[in-house]
mmCIF file of C-alpha atoms in Angstrom:
data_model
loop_
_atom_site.group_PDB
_atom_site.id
_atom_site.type_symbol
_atom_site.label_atom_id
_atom_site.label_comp_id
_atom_site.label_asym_id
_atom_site.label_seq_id
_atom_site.Cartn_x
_atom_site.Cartn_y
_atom_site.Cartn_z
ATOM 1 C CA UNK A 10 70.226 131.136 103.990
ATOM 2 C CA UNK A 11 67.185 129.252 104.938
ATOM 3 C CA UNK A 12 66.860 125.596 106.618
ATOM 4 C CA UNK A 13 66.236 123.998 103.092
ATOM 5 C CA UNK A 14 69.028 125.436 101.520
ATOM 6 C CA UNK A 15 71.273 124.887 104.093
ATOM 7 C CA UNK A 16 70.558 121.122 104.086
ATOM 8 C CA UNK A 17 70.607 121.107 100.424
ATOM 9 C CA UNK A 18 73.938 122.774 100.382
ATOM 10 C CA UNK A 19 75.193 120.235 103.445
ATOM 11 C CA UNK A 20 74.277 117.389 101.069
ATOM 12 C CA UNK A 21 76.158 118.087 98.277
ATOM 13 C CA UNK A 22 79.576 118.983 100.267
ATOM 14 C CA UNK A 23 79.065 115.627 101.603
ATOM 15 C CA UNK A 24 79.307 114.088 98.208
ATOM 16 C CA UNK A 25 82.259 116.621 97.273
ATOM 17 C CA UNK A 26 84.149 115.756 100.834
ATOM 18 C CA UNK A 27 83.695 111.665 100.672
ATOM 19 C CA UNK A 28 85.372 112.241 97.137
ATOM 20 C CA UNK A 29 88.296 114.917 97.975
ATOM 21 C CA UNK A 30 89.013 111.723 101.254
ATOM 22 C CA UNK A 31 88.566 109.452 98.345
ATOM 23 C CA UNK A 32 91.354 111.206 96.194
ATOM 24 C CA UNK A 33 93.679 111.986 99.236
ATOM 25 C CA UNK A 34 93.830 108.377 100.355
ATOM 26 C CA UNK A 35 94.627 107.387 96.617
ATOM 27 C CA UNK A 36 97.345 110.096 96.832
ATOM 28 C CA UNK A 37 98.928 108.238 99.612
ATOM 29 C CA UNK A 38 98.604 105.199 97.907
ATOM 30 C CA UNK A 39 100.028 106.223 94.611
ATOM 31 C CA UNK A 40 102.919 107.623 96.227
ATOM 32 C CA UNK A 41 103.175 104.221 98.349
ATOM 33 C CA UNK A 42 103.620 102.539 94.951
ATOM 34 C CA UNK A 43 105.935 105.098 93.833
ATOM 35 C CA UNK A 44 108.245 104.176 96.698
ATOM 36 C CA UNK A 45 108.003 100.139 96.576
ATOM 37 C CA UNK A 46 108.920 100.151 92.668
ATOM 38 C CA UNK A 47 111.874 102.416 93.628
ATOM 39 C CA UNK A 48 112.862 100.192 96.636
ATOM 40 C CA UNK A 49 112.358 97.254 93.803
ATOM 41 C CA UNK A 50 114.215 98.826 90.811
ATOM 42 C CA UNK A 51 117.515 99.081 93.760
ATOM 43 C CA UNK A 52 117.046 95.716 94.600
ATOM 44 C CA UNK A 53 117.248 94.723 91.306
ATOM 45 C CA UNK A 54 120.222 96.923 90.428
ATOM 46 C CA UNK A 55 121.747 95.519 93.351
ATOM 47 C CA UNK A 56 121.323 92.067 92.594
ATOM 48 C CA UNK A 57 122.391 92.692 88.639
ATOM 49 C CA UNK A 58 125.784 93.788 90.059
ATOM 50 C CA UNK A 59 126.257 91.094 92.705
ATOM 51 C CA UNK A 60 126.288 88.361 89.863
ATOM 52 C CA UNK A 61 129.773 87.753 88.208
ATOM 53 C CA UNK A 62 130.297 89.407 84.680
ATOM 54 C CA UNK A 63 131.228 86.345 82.278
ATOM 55 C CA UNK A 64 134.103 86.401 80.350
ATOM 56 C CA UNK A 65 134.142 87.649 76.995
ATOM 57 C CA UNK A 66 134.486 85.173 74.283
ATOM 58 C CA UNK A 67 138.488 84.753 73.175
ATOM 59 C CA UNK A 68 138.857 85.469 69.363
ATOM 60 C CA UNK A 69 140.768 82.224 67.758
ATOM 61 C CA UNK A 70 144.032 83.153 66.649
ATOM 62 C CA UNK A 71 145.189 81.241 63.835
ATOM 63 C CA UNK A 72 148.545 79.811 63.923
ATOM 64 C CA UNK B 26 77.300 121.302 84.989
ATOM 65 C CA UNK B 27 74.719 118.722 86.668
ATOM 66 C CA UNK B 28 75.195 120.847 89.853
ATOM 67 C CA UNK B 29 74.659 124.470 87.880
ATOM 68 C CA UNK B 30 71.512 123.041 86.308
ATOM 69 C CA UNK B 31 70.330 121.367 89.393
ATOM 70 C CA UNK B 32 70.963 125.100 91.498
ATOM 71 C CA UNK B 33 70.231 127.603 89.123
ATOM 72 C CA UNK B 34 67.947 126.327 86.000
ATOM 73 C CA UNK B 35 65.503 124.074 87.619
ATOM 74 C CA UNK B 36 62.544 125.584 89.177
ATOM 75 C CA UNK B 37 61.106 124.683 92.529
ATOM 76 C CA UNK B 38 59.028 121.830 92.779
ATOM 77 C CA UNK B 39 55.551 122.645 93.599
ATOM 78 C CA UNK B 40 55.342 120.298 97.073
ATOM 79 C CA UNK B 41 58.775 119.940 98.506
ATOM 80 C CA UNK B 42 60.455 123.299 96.830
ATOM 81 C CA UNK B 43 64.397 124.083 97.361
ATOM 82 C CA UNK B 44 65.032 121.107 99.165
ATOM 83 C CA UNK B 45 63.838 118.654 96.159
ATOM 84 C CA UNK B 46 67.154 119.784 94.776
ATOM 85 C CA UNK B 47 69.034 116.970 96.977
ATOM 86 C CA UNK B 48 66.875 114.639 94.507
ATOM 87 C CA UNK B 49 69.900 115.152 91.748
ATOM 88 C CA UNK B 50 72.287 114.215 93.812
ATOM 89 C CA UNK B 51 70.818 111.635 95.991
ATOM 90 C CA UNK B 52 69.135 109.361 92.990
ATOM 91 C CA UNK B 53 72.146 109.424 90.906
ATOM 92 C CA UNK B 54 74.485 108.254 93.432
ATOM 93 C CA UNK B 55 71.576 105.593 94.851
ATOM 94 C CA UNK B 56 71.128 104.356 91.459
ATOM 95 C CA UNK B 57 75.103 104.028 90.906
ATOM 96 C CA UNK B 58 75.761 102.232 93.910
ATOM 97 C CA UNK B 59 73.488 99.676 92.720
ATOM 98 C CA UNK B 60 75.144 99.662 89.358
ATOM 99 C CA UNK B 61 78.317 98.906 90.942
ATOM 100 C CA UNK B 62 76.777 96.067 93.304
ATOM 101 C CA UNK B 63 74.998 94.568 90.058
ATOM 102 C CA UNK B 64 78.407 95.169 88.049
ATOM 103 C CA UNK B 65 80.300 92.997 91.108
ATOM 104 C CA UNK B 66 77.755 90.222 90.968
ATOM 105 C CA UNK B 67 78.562 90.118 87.106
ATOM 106 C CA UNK B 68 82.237 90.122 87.426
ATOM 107 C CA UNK B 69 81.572 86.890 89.973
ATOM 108 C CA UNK B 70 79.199 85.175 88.044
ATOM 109 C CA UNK B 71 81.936 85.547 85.035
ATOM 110 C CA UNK B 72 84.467 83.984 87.737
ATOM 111 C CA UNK B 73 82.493 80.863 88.286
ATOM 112 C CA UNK B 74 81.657 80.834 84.802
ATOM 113 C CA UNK B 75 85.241 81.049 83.383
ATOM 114 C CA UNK B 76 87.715 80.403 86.155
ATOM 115 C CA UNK B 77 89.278 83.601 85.738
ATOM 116 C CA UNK B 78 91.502 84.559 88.564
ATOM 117 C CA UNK B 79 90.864 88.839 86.974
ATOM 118 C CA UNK B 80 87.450 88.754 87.326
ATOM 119 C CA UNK B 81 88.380 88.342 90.938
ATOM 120 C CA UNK B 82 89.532 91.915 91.076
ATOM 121 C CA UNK B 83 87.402 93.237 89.248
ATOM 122 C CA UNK B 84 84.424 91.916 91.191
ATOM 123 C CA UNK B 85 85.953 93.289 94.339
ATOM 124 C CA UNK B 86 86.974 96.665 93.317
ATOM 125 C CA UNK B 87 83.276 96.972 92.209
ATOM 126 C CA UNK B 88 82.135 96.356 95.530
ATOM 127 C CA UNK B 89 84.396 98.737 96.958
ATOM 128 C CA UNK B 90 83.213 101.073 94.557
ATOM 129 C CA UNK B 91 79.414 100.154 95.459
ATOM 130 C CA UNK B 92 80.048 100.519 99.292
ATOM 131 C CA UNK B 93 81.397 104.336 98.941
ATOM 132 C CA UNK B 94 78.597 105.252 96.406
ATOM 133 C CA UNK B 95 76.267 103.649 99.381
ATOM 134 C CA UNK B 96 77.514 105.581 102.071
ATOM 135 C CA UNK B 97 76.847 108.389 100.475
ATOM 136 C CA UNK B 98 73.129 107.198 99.315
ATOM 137 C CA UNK B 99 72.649 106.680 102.962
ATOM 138 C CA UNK B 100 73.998 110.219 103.744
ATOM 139 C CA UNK B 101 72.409 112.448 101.593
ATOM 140 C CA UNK B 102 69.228 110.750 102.005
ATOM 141 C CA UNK B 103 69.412 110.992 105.857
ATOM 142 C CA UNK B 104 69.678 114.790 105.182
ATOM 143 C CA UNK B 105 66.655 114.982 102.598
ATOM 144 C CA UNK B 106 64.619 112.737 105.143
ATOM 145 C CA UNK B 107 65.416 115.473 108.028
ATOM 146 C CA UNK B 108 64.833 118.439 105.893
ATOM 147 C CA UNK B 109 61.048 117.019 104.120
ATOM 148 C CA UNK B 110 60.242 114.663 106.856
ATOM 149 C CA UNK B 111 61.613 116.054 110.170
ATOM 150 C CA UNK B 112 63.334 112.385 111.012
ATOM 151 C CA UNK B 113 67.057 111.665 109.909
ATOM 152 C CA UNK B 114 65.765 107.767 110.138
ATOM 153 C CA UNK B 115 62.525 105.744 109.345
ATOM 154 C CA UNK B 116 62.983 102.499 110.418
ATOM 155 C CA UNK B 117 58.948 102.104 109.222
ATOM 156 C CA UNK B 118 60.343 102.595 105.396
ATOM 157 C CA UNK B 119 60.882 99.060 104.007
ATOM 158 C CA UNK B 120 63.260 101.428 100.974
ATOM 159 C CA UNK B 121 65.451 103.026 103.534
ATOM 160 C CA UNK B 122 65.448 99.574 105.537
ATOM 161 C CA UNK B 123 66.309 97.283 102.595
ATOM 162 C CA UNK B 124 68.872 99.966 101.216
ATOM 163 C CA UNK B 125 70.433 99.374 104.554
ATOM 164 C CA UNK B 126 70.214 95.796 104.357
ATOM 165 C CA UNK B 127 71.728 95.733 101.152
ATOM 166 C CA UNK B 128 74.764 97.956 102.146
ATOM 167 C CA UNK B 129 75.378 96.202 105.188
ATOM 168 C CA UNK B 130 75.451 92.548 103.249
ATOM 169 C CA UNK B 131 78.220 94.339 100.878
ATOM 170 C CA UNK B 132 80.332 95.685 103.738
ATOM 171 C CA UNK B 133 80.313 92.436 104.944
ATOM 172 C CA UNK B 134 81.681 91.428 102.041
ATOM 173 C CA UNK B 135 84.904 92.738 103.209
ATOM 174 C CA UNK B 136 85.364 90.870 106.381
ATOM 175 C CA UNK B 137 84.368 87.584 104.447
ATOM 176 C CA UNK B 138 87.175 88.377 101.770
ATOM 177 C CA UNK B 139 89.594 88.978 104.453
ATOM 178 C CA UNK B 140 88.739 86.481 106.904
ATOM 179 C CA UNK B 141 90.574 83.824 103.960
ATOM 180 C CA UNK B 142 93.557 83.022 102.802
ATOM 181 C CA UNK B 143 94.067 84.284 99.001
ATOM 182 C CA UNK B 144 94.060 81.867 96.485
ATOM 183 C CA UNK B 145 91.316 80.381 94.269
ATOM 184 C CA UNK B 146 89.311 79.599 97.065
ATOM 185 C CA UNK B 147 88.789 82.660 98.840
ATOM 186 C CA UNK B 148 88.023 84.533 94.986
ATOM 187 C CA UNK B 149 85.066 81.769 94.645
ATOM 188 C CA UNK B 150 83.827 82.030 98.072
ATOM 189 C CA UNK B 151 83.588 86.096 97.247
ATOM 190 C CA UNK B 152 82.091 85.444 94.210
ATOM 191 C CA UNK B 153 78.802 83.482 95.432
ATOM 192 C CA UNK B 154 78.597 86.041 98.459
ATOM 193 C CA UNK B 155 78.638 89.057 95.369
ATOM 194 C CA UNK B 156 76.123 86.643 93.632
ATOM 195 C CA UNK B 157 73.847 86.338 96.573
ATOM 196 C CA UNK B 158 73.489 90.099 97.279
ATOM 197 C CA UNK B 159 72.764 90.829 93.891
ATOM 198 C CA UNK B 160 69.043 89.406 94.644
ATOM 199 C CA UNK B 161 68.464 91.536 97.192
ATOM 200 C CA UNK B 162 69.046 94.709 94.182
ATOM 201 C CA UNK B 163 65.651 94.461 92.669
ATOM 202 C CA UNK B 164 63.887 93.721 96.140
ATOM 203 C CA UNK B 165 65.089 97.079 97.384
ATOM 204 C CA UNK B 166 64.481 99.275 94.229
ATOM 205 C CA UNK B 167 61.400 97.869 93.876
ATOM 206 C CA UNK B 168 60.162 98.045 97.461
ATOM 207 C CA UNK B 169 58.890 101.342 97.542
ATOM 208 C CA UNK B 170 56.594 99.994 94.748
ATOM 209 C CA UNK B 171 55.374 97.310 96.242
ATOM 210 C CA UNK B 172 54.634 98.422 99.545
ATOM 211 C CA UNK B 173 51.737 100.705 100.264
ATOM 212 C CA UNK B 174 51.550 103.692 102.680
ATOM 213 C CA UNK B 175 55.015 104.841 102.488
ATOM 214 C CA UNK B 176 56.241 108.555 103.075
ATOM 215 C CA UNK B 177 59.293 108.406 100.207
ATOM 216 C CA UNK B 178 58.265 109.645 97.323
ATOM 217 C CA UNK B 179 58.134 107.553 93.689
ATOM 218 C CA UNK B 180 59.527 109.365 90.689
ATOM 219 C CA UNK B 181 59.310 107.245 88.110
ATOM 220 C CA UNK B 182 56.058 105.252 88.128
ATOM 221 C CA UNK B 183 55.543 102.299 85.508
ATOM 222 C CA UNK B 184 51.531 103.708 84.882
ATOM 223 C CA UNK B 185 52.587 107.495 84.706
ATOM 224 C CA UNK B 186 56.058 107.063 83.635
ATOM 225 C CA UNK B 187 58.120 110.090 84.683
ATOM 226 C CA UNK B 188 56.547 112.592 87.646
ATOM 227 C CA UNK B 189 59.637 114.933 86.422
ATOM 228 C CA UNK B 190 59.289 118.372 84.148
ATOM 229 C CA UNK B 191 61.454 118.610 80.872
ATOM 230 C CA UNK B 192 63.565 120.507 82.809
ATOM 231 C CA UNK B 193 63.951 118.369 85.775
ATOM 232 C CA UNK B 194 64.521 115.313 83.933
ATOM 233 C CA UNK B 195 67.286 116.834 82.046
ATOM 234 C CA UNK B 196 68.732 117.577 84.864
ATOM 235 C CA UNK B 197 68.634 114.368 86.872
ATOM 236 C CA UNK B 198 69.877 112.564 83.183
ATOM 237 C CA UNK B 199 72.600 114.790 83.378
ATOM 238 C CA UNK B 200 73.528 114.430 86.676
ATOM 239 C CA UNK B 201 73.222 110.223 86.204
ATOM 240 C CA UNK B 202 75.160 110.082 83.658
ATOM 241 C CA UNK B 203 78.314 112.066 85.223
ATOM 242 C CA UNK B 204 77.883 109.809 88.292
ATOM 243 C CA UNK B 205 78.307 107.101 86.251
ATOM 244 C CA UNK B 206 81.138 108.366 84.756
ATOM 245 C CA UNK B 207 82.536 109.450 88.265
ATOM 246 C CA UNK B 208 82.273 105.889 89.138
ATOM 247 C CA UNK B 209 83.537 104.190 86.342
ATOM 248 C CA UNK B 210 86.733 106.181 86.288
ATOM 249 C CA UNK B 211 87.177 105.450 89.726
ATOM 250 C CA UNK B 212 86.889 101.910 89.239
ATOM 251 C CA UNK B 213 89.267 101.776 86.593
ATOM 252 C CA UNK B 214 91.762 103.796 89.048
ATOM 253 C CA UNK B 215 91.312 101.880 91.764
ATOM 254 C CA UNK B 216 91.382 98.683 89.813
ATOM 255 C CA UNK B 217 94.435 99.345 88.137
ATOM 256 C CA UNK B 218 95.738 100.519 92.013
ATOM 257 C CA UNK B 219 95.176 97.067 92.579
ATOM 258 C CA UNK B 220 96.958 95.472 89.735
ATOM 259 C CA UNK B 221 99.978 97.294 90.126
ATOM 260 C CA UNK B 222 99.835 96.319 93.617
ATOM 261 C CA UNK B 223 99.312 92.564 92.875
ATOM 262 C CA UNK B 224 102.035 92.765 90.375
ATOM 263 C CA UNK B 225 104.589 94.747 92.625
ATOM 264 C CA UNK B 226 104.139 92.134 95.118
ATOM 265 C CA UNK B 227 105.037 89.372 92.971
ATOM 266 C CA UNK B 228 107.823 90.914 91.803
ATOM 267 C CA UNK B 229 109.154 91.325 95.641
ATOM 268 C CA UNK B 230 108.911 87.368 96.014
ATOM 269 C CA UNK B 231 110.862 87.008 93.145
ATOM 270 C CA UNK B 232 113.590 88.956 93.352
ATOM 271 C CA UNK B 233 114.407 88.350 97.338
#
């Protein structure tokens, strides 16, 4: 391989690496989101069930 | 397919040879960077404009966007420079300099945004900093026009028009227009990243 194509070569990778970092971080970050909504959707849950259930509505009997 | 044209179909160029190659790679991703800075100062002109709290986002997530597309317009022409010119640097070139200039104004950008609160006045404060930098967009692309006695080379010349082949200019259209769309996807990720981010967040506040 000579000197050009070896620089050549090197400059592409470096556009190919800065994009694979790119994707990984957004890998972390999706999964990050992943996580809060889950922490969210059992905080909700949690809160649903701490509330008291109202009564149902008595059916009117007629005398 | 940019990259298989750009390594297999194009011929040599008669004065620089292999190494010219780095041209389809380097231009594309110069020339997107400065799409995304010009894109931000839109998206912040459209703030002021309309007191839109989105464009906000938008603006900023293009700016991210320009700052990774300018690192690597930095890198890979730091490599061409040491493989046609023997330097990695010339601090002589008023391109490379301004290019520089232009990046370092955007990735200040960041510590401006993050230096205020959030709220409506830290998204208009971001917006006339986008606004600002935009100016310095046509000073640097047209620099290496203007200025006489430089070493970086001019492609496409208003008198000649393109110094490309058929071949070549294929090629580098080719490999623009999937840079492009390299960036704009990413944008729309990362701006819907954001969203989802923004949204999650107010959803915390209002369920604790």
């Amino acid at each position: 391989m000579s000197s050009a194509e070896k620089y050549v070569t090197a400059a592409y990778l470096v556009v190919l690496g800065v994009l694979l970092v790119y994707l990984v971080i957004y890998a972390f970050k999706l999964s990050r989101l992943e996580r809060e909504v889950g922490e969210l959707a059992e905080l909700a849950r949690r809160q649903r069930d701490a509330e008291p259930t109202p009564e149902p509505d008595r059916e009117e009997v007629a005398p | 397919m940019g990259l298989a044209l750009a390594f297999y179909w194009v011929p040599d160029a008669p004065l620089e040879g292999f190494r010219q190659r780095i041209f389809y790679i380097h231009v594309p991703v110069a020339l997107t960077a400065y799409a995304c800075f010009g894109w931000a100062a839109w998206k912040a002109l459209r703030l002021l404009w309309v007191r839109n709290d989105r464009y906000d986002l938008e603006s900023y997530t293009a700016v991210h966007m320009g700052v990774i597309f300018g690192i690597l317009t930095l890198v890979t022409g730091s490599i061409w420079a040491r493989t046609s010119w023997g330097v990695w640097w010339s601090w002589g070139e008023r391109q490379l300099v301004l290019f520089l200039v232009l990046f370092l104004f955007y990735s200040a950008y960041f510590m401006l945004r993050y230096s205020v609160e959030p709220g409506p006045r830290r998204a208009r404060m971001s917006a006339v900093y986008a606004l600002f930098g935009v100016v310095l967009i046509p000073v640097s692309f047209l620099a290496i026009r203007l200025a006489e006695g430089l070493i970086h080379p001019v492609v496409f010349d208003r008198d000649v028009g393109s110094n490309l082949a058929g071949s070549q200019l294929l090629t580098f259209v080719i490999c623009f227009a999937g840079t492009l769309a390299l960036a704009a996807s990413l944008y729309v990720n990362e701006l819907t990243g954001k969203r989802v981010d923004e949204r999650l967040r107010e959803l915390r506040e209002a369920l604790s």
